[in-house]
Structures are given as structure tokens and as C-alpha cells.
Short mmCIF file of C-alpha atoms and ligand atoms in Angstrom, two decimals:
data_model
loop_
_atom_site.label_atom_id
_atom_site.label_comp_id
_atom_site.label_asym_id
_atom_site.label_seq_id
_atom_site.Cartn_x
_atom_site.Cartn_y
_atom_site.Cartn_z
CA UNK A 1 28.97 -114.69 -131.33
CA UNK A 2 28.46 -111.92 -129.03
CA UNK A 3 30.68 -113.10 -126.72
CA UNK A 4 29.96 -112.72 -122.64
CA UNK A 5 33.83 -112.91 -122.10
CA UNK A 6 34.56 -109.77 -122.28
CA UNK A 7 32.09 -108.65 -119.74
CA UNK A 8 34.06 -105.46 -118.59
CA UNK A 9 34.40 -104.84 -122.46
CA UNK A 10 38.37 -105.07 -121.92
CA UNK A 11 40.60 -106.32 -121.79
CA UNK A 12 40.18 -102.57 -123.68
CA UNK A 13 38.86 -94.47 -125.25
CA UNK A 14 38.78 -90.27 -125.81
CA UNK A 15 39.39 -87.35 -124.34
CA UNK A 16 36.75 -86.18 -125.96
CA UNK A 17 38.88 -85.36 -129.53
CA UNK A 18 36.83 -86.60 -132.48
CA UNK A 19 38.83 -89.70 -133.71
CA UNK A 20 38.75 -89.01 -136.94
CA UNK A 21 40.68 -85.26 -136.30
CA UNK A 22 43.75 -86.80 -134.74
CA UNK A 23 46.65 -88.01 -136.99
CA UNK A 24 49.08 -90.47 -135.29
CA UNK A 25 52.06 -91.60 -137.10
CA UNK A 26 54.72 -92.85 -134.45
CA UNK A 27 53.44 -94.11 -130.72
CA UNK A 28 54.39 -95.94 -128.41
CA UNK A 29 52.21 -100.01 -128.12
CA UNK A 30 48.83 -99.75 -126.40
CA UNK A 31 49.04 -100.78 -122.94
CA UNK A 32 46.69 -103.07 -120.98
CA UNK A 33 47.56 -103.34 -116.83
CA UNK A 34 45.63 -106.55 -115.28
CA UNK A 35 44.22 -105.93 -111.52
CA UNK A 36 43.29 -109.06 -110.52
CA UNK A 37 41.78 -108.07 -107.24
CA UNK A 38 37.78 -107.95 -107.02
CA UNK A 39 35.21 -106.96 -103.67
CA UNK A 40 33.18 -110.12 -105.10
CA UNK A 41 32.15 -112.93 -106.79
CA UNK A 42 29.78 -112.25 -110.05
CA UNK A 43 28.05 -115.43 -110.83
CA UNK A 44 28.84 -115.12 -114.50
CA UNK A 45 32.12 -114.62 -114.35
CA UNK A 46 35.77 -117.11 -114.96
CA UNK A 47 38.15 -114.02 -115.31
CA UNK A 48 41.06 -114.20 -113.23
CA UNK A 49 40.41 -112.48 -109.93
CA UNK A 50 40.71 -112.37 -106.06
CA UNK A 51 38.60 -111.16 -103.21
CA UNK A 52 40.84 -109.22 -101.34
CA UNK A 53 41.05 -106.10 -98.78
CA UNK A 54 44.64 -106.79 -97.68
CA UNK A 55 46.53 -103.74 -98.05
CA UNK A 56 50.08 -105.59 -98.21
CA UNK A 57 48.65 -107.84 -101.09
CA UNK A 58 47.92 -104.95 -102.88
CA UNK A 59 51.52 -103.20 -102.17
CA UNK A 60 53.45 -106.73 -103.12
CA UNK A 61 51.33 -106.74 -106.45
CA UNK A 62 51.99 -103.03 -107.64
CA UNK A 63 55.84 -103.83 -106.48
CA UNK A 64 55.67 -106.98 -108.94
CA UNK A 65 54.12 -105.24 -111.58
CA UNK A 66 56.47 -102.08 -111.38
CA UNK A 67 59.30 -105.18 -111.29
CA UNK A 68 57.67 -106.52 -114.24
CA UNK A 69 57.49 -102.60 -116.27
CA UNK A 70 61.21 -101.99 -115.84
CA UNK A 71 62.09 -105.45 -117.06
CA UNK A 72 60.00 -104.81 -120.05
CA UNK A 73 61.36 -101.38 -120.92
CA UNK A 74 62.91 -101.94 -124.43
CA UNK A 75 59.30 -102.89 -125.11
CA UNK A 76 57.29 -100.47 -123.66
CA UNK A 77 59.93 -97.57 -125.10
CA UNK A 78 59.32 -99.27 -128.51
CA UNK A 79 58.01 -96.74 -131.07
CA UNK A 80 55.40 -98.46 -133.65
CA UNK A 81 54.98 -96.80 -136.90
CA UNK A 82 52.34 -98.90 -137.79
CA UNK A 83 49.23 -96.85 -139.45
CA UNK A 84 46.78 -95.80 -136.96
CA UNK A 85 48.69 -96.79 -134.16
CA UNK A 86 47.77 -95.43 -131.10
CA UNK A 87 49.08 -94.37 -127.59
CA UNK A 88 46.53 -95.53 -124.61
CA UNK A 89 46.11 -97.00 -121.59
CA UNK A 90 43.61 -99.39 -120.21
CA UNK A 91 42.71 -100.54 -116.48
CA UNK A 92 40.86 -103.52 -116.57
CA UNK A 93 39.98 -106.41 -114.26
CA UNK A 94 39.46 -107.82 -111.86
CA UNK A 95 37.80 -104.68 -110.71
CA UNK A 96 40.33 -102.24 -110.65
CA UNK A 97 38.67 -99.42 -108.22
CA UNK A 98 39.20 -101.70 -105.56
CA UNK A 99 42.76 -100.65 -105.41
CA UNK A 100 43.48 -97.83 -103.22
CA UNK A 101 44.12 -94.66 -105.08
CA UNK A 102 48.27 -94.27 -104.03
CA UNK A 103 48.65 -97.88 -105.20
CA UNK A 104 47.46 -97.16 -108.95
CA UNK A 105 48.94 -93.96 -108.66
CA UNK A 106 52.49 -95.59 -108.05
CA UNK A 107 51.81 -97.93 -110.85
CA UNK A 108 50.98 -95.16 -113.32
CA UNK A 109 54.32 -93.08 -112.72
CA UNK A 110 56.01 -95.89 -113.50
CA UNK A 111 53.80 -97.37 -116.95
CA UNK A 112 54.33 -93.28 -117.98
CA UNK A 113 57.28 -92.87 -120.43
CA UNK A 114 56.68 -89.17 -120.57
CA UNK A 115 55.35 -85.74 -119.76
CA UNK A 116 52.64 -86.60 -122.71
CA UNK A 117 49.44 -87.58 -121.28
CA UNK A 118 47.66 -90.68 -123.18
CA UNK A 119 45.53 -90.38 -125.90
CA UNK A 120 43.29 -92.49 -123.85
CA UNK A 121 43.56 -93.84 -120.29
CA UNK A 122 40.49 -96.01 -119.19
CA UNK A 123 40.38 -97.11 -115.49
CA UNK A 124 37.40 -100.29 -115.01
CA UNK A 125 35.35 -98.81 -112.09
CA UNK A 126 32.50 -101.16 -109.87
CA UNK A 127 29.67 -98.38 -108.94
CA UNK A 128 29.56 -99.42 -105.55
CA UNK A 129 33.34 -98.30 -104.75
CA UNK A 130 32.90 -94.89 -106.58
CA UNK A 131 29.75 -94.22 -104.12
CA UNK A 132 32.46 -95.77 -101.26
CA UNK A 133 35.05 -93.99 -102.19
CA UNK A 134 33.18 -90.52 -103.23
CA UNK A 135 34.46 -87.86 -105.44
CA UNK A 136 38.08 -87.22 -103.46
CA UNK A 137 38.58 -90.58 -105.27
CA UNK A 138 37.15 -89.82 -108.45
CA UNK A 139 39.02 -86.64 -108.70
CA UNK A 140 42.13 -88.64 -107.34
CA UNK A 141 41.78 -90.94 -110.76
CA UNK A 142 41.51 -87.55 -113.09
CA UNK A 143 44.49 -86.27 -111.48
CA UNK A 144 46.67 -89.27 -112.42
CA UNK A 145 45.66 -88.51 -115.96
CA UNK A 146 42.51 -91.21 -116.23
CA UNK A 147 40.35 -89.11 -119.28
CA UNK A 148 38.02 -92.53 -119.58
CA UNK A 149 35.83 -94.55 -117.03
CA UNK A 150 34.38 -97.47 -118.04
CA UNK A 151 31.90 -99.19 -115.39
CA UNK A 152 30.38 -102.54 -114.87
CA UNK A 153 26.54 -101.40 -114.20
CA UNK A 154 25.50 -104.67 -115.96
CA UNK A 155 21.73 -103.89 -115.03
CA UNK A 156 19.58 -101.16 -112.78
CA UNK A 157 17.00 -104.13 -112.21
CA UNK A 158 17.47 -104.99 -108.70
CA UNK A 159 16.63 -108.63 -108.97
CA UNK A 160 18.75 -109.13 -111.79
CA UNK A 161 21.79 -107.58 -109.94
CA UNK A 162 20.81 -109.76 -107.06
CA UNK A 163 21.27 -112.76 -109.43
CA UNK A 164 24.47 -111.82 -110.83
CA UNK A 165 26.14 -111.24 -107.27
CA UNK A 166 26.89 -107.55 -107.81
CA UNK A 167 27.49 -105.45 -104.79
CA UNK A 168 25.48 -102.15 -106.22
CA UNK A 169 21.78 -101.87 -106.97
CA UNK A 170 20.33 -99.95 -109.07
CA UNK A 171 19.99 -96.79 -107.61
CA UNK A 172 23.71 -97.01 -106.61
CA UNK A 173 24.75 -97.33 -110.31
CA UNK A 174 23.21 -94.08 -110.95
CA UNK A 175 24.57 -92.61 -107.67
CA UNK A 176 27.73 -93.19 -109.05
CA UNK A 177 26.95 -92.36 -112.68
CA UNK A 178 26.50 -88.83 -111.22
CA UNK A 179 29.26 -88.72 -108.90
CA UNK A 180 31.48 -89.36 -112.22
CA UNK A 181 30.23 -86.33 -113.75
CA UNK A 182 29.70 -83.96 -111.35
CA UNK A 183 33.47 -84.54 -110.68
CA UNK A 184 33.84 -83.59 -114.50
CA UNK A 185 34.16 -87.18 -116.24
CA UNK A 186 33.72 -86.56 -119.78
CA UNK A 187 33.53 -89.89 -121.27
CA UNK A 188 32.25 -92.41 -119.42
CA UNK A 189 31.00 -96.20 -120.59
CA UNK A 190 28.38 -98.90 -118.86
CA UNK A 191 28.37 -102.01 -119.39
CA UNK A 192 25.19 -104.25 -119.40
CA UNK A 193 24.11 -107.83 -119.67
CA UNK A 194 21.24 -109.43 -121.59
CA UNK A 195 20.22 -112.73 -122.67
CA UNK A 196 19.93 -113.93 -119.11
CA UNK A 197 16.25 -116.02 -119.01
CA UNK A 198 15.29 -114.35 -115.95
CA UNK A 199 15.59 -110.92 -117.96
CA UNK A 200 12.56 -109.96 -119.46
CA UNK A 201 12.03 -107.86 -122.62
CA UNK A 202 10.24 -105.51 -120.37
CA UNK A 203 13.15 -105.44 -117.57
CA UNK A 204 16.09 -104.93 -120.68
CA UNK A 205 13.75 -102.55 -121.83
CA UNK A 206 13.62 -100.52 -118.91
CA UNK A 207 17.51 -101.01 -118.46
CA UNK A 208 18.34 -99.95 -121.62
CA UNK A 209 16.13 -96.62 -121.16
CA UNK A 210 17.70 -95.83 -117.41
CA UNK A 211 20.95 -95.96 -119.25
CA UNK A 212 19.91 -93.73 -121.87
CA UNK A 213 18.70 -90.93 -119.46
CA UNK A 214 22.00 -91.00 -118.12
CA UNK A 215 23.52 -90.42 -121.96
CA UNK A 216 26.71 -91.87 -121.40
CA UNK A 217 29.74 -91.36 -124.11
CA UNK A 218 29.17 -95.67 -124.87
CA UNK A 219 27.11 -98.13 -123.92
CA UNK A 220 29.12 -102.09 -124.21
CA UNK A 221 26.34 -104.95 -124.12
CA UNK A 222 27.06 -108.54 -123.68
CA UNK A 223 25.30 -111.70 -124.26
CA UNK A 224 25.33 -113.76 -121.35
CA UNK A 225 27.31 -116.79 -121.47
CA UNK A 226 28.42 -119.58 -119.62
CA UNK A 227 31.59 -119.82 -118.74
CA UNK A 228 33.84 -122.90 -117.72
CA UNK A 229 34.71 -122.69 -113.96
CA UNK A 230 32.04 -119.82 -113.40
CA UNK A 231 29.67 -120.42 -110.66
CA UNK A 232 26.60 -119.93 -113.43
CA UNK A 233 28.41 -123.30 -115.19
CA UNK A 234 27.74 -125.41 -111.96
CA UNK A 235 23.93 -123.96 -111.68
CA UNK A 236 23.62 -125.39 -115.10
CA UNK A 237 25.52 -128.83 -114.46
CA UNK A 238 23.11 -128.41 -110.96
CA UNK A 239 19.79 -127.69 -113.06
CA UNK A 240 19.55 -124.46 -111.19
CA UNK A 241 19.92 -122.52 -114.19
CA UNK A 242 18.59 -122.66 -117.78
CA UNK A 243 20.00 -120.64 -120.37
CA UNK A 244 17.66 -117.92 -122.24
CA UNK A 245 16.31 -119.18 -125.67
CA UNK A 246 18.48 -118.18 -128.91
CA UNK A 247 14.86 -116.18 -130.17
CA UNK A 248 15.09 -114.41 -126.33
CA UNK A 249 19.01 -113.47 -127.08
CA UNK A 250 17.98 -112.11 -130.66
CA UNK A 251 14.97 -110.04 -129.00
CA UNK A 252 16.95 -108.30 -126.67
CA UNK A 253 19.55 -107.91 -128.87
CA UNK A 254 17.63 -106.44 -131.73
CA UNK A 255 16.14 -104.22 -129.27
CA UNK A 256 19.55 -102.74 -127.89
CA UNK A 257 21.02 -102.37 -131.57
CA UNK A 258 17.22 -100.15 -133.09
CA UNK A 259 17.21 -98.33 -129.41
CA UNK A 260 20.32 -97.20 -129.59
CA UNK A 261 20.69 -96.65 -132.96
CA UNK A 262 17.86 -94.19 -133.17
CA UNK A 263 19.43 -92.36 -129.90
CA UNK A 264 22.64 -91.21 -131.88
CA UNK A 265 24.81 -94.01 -130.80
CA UNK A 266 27.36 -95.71 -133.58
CA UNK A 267 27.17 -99.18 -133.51
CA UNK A 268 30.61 -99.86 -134.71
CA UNK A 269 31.62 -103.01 -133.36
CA UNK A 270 29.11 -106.10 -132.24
CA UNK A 271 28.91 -105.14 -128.72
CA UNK A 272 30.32 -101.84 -128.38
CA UNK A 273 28.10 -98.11 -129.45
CA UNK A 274 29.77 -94.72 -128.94
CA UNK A 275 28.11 -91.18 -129.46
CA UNK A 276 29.90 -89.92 -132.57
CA UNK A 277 33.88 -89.27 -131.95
CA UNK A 278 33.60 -91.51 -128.68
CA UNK A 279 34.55 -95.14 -130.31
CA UNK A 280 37.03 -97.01 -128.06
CA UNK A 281 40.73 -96.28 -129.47
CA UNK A 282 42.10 -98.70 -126.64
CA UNK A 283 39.56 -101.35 -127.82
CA UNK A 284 39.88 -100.34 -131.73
CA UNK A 285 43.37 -100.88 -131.32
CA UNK A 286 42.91 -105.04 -130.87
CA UNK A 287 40.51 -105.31 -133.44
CA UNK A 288 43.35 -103.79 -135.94
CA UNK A 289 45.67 -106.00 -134.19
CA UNK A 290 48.21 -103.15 -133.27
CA UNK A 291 50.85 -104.16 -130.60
CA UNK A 292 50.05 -104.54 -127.11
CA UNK A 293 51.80 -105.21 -123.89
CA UNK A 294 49.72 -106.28 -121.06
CA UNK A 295 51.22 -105.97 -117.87
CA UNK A 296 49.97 -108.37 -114.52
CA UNK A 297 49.06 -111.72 -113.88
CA UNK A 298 47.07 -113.02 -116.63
CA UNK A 299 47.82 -110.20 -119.07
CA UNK A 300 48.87 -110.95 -122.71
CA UNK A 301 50.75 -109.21 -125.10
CA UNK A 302 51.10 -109.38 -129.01
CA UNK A 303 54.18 -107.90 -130.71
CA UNK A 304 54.77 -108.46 -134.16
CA UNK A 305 54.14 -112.35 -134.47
CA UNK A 306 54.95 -113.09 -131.10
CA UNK A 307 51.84 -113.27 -128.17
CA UNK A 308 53.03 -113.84 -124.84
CA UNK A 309 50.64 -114.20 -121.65
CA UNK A 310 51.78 -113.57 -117.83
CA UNK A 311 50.63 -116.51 -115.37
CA UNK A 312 47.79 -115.95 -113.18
CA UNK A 313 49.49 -116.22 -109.99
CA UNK A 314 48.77 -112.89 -107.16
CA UNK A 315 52.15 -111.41 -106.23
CA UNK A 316 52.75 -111.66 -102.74
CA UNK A 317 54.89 -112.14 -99.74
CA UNK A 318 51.86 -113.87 -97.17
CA UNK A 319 49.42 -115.63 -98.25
CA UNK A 320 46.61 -113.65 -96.80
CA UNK A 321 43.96 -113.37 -99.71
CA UNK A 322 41.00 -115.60 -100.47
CA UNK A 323 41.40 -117.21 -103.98
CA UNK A 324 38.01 -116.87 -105.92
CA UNK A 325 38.57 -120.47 -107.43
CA UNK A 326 39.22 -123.99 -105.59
CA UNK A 327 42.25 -123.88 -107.09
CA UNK A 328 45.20 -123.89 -104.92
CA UNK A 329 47.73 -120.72 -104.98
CA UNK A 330 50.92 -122.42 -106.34
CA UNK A 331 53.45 -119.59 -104.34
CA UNK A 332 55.66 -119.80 -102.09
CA UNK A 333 55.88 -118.49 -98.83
CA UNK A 334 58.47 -116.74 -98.52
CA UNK A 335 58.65 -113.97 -96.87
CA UNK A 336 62.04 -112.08 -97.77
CA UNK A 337 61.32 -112.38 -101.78
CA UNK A 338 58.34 -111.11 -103.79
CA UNK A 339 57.12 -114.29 -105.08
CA UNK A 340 55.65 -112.95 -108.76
CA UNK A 341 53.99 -114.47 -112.10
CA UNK A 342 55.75 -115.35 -115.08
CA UNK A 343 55.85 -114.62 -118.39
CA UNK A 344 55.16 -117.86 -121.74
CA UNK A 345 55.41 -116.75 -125.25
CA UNK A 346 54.70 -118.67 -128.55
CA UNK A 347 55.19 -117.77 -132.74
CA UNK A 348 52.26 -117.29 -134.34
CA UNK A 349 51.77 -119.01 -137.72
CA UNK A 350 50.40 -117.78 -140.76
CA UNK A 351 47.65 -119.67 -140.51
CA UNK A 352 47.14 -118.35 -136.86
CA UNK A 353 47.29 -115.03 -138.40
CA UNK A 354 45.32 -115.31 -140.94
CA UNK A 355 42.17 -116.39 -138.69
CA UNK A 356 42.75 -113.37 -136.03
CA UNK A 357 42.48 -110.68 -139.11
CA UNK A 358 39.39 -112.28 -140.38
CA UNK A 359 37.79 -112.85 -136.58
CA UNK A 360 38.88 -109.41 -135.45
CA UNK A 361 38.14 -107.18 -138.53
CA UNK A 362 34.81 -108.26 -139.34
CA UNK A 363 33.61 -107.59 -135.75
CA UNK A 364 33.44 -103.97 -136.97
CA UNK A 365 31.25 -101.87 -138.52
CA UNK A 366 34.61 -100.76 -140.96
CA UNK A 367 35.00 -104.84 -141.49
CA UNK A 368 37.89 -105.25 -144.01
CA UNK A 369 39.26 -104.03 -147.38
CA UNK A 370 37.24 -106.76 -149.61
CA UNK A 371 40.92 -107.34 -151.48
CA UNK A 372 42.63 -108.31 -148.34
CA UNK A 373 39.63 -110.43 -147.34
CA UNK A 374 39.60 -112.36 -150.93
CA UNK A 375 43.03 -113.41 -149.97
CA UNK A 376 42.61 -114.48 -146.64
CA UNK A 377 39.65 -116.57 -147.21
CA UNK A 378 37.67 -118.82 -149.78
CA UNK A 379 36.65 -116.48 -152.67
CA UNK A 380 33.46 -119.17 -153.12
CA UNK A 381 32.24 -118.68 -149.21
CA UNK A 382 32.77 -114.70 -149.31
CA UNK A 383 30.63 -113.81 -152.44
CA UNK A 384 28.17 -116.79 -151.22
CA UNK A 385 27.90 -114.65 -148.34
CA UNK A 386 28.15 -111.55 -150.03
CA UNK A 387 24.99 -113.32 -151.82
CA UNK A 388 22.98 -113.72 -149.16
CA UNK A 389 23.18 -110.25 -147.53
CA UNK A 390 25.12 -111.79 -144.66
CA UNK A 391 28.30 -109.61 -145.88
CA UNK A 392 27.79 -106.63 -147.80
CA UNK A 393 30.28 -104.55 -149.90
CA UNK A 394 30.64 -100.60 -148.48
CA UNK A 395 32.97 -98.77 -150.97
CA UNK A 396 35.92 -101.01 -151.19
CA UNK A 397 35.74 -102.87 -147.38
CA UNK A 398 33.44 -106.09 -146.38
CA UNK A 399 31.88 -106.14 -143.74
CA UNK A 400 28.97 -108.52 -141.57
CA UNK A 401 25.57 -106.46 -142.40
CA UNK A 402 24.26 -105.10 -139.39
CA UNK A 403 21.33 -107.62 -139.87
CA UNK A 404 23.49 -110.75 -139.44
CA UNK A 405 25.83 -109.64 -136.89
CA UNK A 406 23.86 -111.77 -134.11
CA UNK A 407 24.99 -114.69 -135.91
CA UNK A 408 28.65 -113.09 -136.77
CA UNK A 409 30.22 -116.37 -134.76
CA UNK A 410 28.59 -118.64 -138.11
CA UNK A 411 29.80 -116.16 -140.35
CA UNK A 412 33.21 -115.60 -139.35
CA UNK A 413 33.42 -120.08 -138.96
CA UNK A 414 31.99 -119.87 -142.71
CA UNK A 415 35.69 -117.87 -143.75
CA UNK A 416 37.93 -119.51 -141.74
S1 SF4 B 501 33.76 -107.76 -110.96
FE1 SF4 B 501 32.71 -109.68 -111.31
S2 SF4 B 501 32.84 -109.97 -113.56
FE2 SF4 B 501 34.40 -108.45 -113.02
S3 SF4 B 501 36.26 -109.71 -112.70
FE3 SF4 B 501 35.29 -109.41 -110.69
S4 SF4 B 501 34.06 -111.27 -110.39
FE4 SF4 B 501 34.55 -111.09 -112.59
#
């Protein structure tokens, strides 16, 4: 339910082209590139990261990655004709504005197959490097072709951002909320965090109302939660931390889904609202379980049956970065040879498949065609459902009513 993982709403947006006017039929597989590099530690978080400021580290991983793009060519050149399909690019982290501008530039070049720019290219900013870096930067990202920003605000309560280990406060997330548009960003995202017990209704409140004066394009919220290997998991195990109440989470959550509602936003996935024509293709695009390739430590891919991840190893030639973990870099030290991550893959079964369409689909407002989801699950648990208003029947889809999908997680374990 409303899971925390995805607290940079990834993994994986619009030029600012209604969706719905744009007809696709053959693209190329959406493309996800993994910078694992971050300027700190957020409490919260077990993504795969690494402080670092080292110039060289950050050379030695665009080198691997640009290794790892033209070794993967017949797959990134691969046209999909499957329906909807969709041609986009998405920046995600780590945090991926710590990179210096020529670094991701160099990266780009090499991810672009052609003249064509993508339908949508999201970069993952942290406020406190746009206000760093200033508009040369921001303007530096628009000119490699970025049409998207999507940044990790989380809160504009200073305590709260104190908490979670960010580096900006709040009046630094809006400081950089305005840098992005005077600079002439025309879809921009937040991100933001409830369901932590120290955040009270009247603090989420006020959050969610700063981020509506700044009327971005989409608004992602998470739920909190607690993540193995995450420094909030030890505060727990410690007794330093205790996690909000499930009525707290539903509170705050309600609140978000009427406020926003009522401002114009679309609520079309569990944690994800969009002004009208401003839905997340890159994002979209996993729910409908189109082909990806993600590219980088830690990235993972799905084509056809197949999913295949990249180790989460840093690229490098000296070991001269801080790990964010205890655990030890397994790398060489060599310094003649790029020492880079590799690559596992495994077959999904049918039954694998089967649970992905049901998980994924029905975390959208467009849910599933009701025929498809008849055959993929228990005909007895969908119209018991479909019974007691958790699922309800829109034309010919299913989908989770908007008043159950805080408990979506029991739904979705009720049909698989
Ligand atoms: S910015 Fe924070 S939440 Fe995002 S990857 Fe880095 S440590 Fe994790």
C-alpha cells in the first residue's frame, strides 16, 4: 500500500502536449539511467546511493555507463510496436543534480538515438543544488533536451526536513521552485512525504497548501515507510522512532487526495496527481508494463519476459568515495581498467506475470479491462470485491474505488 519506496516517484512526463492528442505507434523502449551519487544521507531512505564530490568518480561512472549503452545497442535501437508505447527518458536516483552538468550532458549524446527529442525527459533534481547551481545550470539541463523536472521537496516544514536529513529548508525548496520557472520549466513535479508521527495534520496541511501556491504540473506523495538497511529502521530497532498510527496515515492521506482533488489535479495513480494532460508517460509506461532498459548500477530492465537488473557496484578506477552503507565496496583497485557493474537476468513465469498485471494495473485510476482481470484472477474474490465497493466497474475496466485505494496493498493480496 502506498508504498515509501519510490520516494523520488521513479524509478519514472510532458512537454506540455495533452496525452491524450499524441498517437504513438512504433518507439523506441522507455529508458531509465540510475545516478547513484547523492550530497546526503535521508534518514528514510535504502536506495542505492553514494555521497560523493569526486570529480573522477563521476567521469569513471558516465565512462561505464556510456560502456554499458553501446554494449546494449541492439536493445536500445529496438523498435516496440506495442500499443501506447512510448519514447522517454527518466533521470532518477541517487540524486541526479549532483552530477556536474558536462557529465550528464556526455551521457545524454550517447543514450540519444536521434535528432528526435523525447517525448519526455525527466531529470530528479535536490532543491538545494538548483539554488547551488543557479539558473546557468537549469538552463544547461533544458538545453540537453530535459522538458520534465521532478524534485524531492518532501516537506517546506523545517523541522520535518531537519528529521529527514535533507540539505534544503523550506524556503530553499521554493527558491528553487522559482528558479525552475523563471528559467522557463514547464512541467515540473514535487515530491512530499506524510505519515511520519512527528507530522501533524496541521504541518501536512500547511505543506500541502505551500505546494499548491506554487501550482506545479504534479504533485507525487508517499507514505512513509521503513525500510530495511535505512537509518529510520535502526531508530525503530533503537526505540528512537515510532511509526505514525494507520488512522494518522489515512488522515493525511484523505486530506492530500480531497485537497487536491478539488484544486484540478487528476488523481490517476495511488500516489501520483497531474493537472489535466500532465500524467507521467515515463511512469505510465511501468504500470502498462511496456519495455524498459535501465541503464547504471542498480538499474533493471524488462523486455518481453525477460527482467534483468545491473549490480550496485560505483564504477571507478580509485576508491575515493564514501559508501552510504557499511557494506564494503567489492571492486578492485585497479587503476589501468574501469572496474564496472554487471548485468543478472531471469525468465519470468506466467504466474510471475500474471501478478505484475494485476499489481501494476489496478494502481491506476484506468485499472484494467474487467475481461482481462476475470482471467487473471478468482472470478469469486473480484465480484466479492466488486460487492463491497472496494472495486468498481467504469465502462468496461475495473478498477480500486478511489475510497479503498489506502488499503489497495489488501486488495491487490485479495486477487493474487
Ligand atoms: S536523496 Fe535521499 S532519498 Fe534520494 S537517493 Fe539520496 S539518500 Fe536516498
Amino acid at each position: 500500500m502506498l508504498s515509501g519506496r519510490n520516494l523520488h516517484g521513479r524509478g519514472l512526463h510532458l512537454s506540455g502536449i495533452p496525452r491524450q492528442d499524441r498517437t504513438v505507434a512504433k518507439v523506441n523502449p522507455v529508458i531509465y539511467l540510475h545516478v547513484p551519487f547523492c550530497g546526503s544521507f535521508c534518514t528514510y531512505c535504502d536506495f542505492y546511493s553514494e555521497i560523493c564530490r569526486s570529480s573522477q568518480a563521476f567521469n569513471d561512472y558516465a565512462d561505464a555507463v556510456i560502456g554499458e549503452i553501446n554494449s546494449r545497442q541492439k536493445e536500445l535501437s529496438m523498435n516496440i510496436s506495442a500499443p501506447n508505447a512510448v519514447n522517454t527518458l527518466y533521470i532518477g536516483g541517487g540524486t541526479p543534480s549532483v552530477l556536474p552538468l558536462d557529465v550528464l550532458a556526455r551521457i545524454v549524446r550517447a543514450i540519444a538515438l536521434s535528432e528526435a527529442p523525447f517525448e519526455e525527459f525527466t531529470v530528479e533534481v535536490n532543491p538545494e543544488d538548483i539554488v547551488e547551481k543557479g539558473s546557468e545550470y537549469v538552463r544547461g539541463l533544458l538545453a540537453i533536451g530535459v522538458n520534465r523536472i521532478s524534485m524531492g521537496v518532501q516537506s517546506f516544514d523545517d523541522g520535518i526536513l531537519r528529521w529527514m536529513n535533507r540539505r534544503h529548508d523550506g524556503t530553499r525548496a521554493i527558491k528553487a521552485y522559482r528558479i525552475l520557472r523563471e528559467c522557463g520549466v514547464r512541467n515540473i513535479s514535487i515530491d512530499l512525504i506524510f505519515g511520519i508521527s512527528q507530522l501533524t495534520d496541521e504541518i501536512w496541511k500547511d505543506t500541502i497548501e505551500e505546494a499548491l501556491a506554487l501550482a506545479p504540473e504534479h504533485i507525487s506523495a508517499y507514505q512513509l515507510s521503513i525500510e530495511e538497511g535505512s537509518a529510520l529502521a535502526k531508530m525503530v530497532s533503537d526505540g528512537r522512532y515510532v511509526e505514525a498510527s494507520d488512522e494518522q496515515c489515512r488522515r493525511q492521506y484523505n486530506f492530500l487526495c480531497c485537497t487536491l482533488k478539488q484544486s484540478g489535479y487528476h488523481h490517476y495513480e495511488i500516489s501520483n496527481f497531474a493537472k489535466p494532460g500532465f500524467e507521467a508517460v515515463h511512469n505510465s509506461a511501468y504500470w502498462r508494463r511496456v519495455p524498459y532498459i535501465g541503464l547504471g548500477p542498480g538499474a533493471h530492465s524488462l523486455i518481453g519476459n525477460v527482467r534483468s537488473w545491473n549490480s550496485q557496484e560505483l564504477p571507478h578506477r580509485a576508491l575515493n568515495c564514501e559508501p552510504l552503507s557499511d557494506a564494503p565496496l567489492k571492486l578492485s583497485r585497479n587503476q589501468d581498467n574501469l572496474t564496472t557493474y554487471s548485468r543478472s537476468f531471469e525468465t519470468l513465469s506466467t504466474e510471475d506475470i500474471r501478478v505484475e498485471k494485476i499489481m501494476l494495473s489496478l494502481r491506476t485510476d484506468k485499472g484494467m479491462e474487467a475481461t482481462e482481470l476475470y482471467s487473471l484472477a478468482e472470478r469469486y474474490a473480484v465480484d466479492s470485491l466488486l460487492m463491497e465497493g472496494a472495486l468498481e466497474k467504469i465502462g468496461s475496466r475495473i478498477r480500486i474505488s478511489e475510497s479503498h485505494l489506502f488499503v489497495s496493498d489488501e486488495i491487490i493480496r485479495e486477487l493474487i
